[in-house]
mmCIF file of C-alpha atoms in Angstrom:
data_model
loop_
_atom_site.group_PDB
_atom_site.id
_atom_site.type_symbol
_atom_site.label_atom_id
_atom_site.label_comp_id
_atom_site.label_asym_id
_atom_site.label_seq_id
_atom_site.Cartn_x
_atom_site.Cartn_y
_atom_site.Cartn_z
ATOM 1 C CA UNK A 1 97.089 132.398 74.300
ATOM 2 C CA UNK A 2 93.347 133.682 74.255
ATOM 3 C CA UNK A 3 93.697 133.808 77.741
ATOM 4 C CA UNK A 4 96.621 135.461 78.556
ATOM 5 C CA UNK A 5 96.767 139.522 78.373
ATOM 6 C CA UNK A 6 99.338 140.512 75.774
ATOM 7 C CA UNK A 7 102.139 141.464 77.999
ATOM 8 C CA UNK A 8 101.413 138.209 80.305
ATOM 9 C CA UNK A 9 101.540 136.580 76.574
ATOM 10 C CA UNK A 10 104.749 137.924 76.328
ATOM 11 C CA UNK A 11 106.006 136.844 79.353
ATOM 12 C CA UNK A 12 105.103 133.372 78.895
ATOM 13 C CA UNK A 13 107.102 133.706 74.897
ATOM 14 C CA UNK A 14 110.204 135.138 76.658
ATOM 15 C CA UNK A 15 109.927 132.704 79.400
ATOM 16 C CA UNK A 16 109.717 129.571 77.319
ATOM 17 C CA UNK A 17 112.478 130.996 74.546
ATOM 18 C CA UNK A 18 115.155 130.815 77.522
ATOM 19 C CA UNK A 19 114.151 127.267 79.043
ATOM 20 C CA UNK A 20 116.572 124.397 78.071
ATOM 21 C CA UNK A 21 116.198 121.186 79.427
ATOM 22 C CA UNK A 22 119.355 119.867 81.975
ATOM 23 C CA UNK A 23 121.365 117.338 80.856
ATOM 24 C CA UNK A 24 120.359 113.895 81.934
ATOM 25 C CA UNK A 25 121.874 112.518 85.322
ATOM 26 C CA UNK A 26 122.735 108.454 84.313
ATOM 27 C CA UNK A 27 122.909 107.649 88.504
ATOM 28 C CA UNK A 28 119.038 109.060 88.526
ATOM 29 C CA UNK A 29 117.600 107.412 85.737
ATOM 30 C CA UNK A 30 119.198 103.832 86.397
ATOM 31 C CA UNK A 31 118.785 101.194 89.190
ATOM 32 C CA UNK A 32 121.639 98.869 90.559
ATOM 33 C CA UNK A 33 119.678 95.371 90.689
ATOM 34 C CA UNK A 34 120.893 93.280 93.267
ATOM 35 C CA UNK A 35 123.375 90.327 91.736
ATOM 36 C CA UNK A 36 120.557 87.865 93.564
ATOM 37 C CA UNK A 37 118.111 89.089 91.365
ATOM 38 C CA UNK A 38 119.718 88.662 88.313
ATOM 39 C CA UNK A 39 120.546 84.825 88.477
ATOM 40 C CA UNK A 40 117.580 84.349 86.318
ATOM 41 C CA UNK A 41 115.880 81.928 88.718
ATOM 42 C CA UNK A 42 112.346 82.945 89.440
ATOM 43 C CA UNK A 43 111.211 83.678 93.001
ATOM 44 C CA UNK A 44 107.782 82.785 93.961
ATOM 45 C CA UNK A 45 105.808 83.288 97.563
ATOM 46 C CA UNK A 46 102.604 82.086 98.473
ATOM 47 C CA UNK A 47 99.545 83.662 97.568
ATOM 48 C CA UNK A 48 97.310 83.811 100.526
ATOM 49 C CA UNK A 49 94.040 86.030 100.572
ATOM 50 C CA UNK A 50 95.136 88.296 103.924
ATOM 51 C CA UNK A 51 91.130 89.397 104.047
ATOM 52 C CA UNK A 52 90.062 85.818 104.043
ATOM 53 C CA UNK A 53 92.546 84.652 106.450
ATOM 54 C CA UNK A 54 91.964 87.880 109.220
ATOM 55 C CA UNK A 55 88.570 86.758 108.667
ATOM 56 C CA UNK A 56 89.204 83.257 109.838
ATOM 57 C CA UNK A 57 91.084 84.319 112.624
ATOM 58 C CA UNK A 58 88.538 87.112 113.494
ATOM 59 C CA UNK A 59 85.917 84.361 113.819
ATOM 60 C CA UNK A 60 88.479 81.654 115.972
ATOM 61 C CA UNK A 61 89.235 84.179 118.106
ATOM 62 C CA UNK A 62 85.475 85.045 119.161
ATOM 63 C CA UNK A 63 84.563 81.787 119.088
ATOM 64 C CA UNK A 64 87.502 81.047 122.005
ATOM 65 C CA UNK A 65 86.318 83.920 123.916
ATOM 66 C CA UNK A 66 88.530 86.820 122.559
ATOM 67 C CA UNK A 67 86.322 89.830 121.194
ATOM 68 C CA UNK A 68 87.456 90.305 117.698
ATOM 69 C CA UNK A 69 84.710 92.143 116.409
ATOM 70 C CA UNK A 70 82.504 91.487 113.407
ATOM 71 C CA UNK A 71 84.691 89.211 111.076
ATOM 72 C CA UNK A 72 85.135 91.658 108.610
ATOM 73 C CA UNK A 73 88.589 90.698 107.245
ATOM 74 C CA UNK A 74 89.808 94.125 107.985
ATOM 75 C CA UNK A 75 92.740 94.678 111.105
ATOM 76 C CA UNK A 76 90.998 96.754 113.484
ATOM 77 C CA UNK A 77 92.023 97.781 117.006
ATOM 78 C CA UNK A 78 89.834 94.836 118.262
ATOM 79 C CA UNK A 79 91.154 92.654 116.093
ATOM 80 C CA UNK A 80 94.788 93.445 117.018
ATOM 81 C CA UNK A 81 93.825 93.840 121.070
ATOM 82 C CA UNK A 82 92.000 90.447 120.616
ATOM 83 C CA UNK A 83 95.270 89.132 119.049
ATOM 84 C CA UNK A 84 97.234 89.984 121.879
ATOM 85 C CA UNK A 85 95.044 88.825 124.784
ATOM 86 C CA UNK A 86 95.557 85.611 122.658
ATOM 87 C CA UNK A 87 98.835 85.508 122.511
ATOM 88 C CA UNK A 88 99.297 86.689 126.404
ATOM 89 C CA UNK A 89 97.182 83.689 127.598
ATOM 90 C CA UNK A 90 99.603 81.594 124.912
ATOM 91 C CA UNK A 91 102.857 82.337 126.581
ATOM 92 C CA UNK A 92 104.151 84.178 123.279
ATOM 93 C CA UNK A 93 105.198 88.214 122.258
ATOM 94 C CA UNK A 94 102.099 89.553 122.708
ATOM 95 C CA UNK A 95 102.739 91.779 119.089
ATOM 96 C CA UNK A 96 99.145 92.190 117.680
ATOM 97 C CA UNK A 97 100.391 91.044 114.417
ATOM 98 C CA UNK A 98 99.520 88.106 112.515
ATOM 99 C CA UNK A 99 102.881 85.190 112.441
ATOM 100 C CA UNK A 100 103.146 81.586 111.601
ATOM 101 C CA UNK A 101 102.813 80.689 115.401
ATOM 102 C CA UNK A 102 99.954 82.382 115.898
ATOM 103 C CA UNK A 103 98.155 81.162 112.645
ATOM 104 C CA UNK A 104 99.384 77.646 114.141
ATOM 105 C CA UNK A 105 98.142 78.027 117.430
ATOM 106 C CA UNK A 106 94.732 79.480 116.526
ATOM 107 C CA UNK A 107 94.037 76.608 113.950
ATOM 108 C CA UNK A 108 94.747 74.232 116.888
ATOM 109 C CA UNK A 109 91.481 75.731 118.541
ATOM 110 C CA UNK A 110 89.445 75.933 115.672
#
């Protein structure tokens, strides 16, 4: 209030004096949980350290010729390019993007 000039102080009085807060919209403040969720059955999924295992592949992939870069653990460009160049020579999508039959395939040339 120091701060304010007195007629920006009064402004501010005024101003708060006529706010009222809206009333509260249920649909907003709820979620609709899906009846799968809800059968009390606890879903689990593996836990798998995606650094480590880009790292692994990084490293499988240079040593089989494809130019991953430094094995970092991180999905660079190279990384992804290398991927595909892989999975060209493979006969399969060439996506770039880490899958079960690629993790299968590379651990077949480690």
């Amino acid at each position: 209030a120091k701060a304010l000039r007195p007629e920006q102080l009064e402004r501010a009085r005024a101003a708060t004096e006529l706010w009222k807060a809206k009333p509260l919209d249920p649909a907003a403040n709820s979620a609709d949980i899906p009846e799968s969720w809800q059968d009390g059955t606890p879903q689990t999924t593996a836990s798998v350290d995606m650094k480590k295992a880009v790292q692994n592949i990084q490293r499988i992939l240079n040593k089989n010729g494809y130019e991953a870069g430094n094995p970092d653990g991180l999905m660079g460009l190279k990384t992804k390019n290398a991927i595909m160049a892989f999975q060209t020579d493979n006969d399969m999508k060439a996506t770039g993007a880490v899958d079960e039959k690629l993790v299968k395939a590379l651990l077949a040339r480690k």
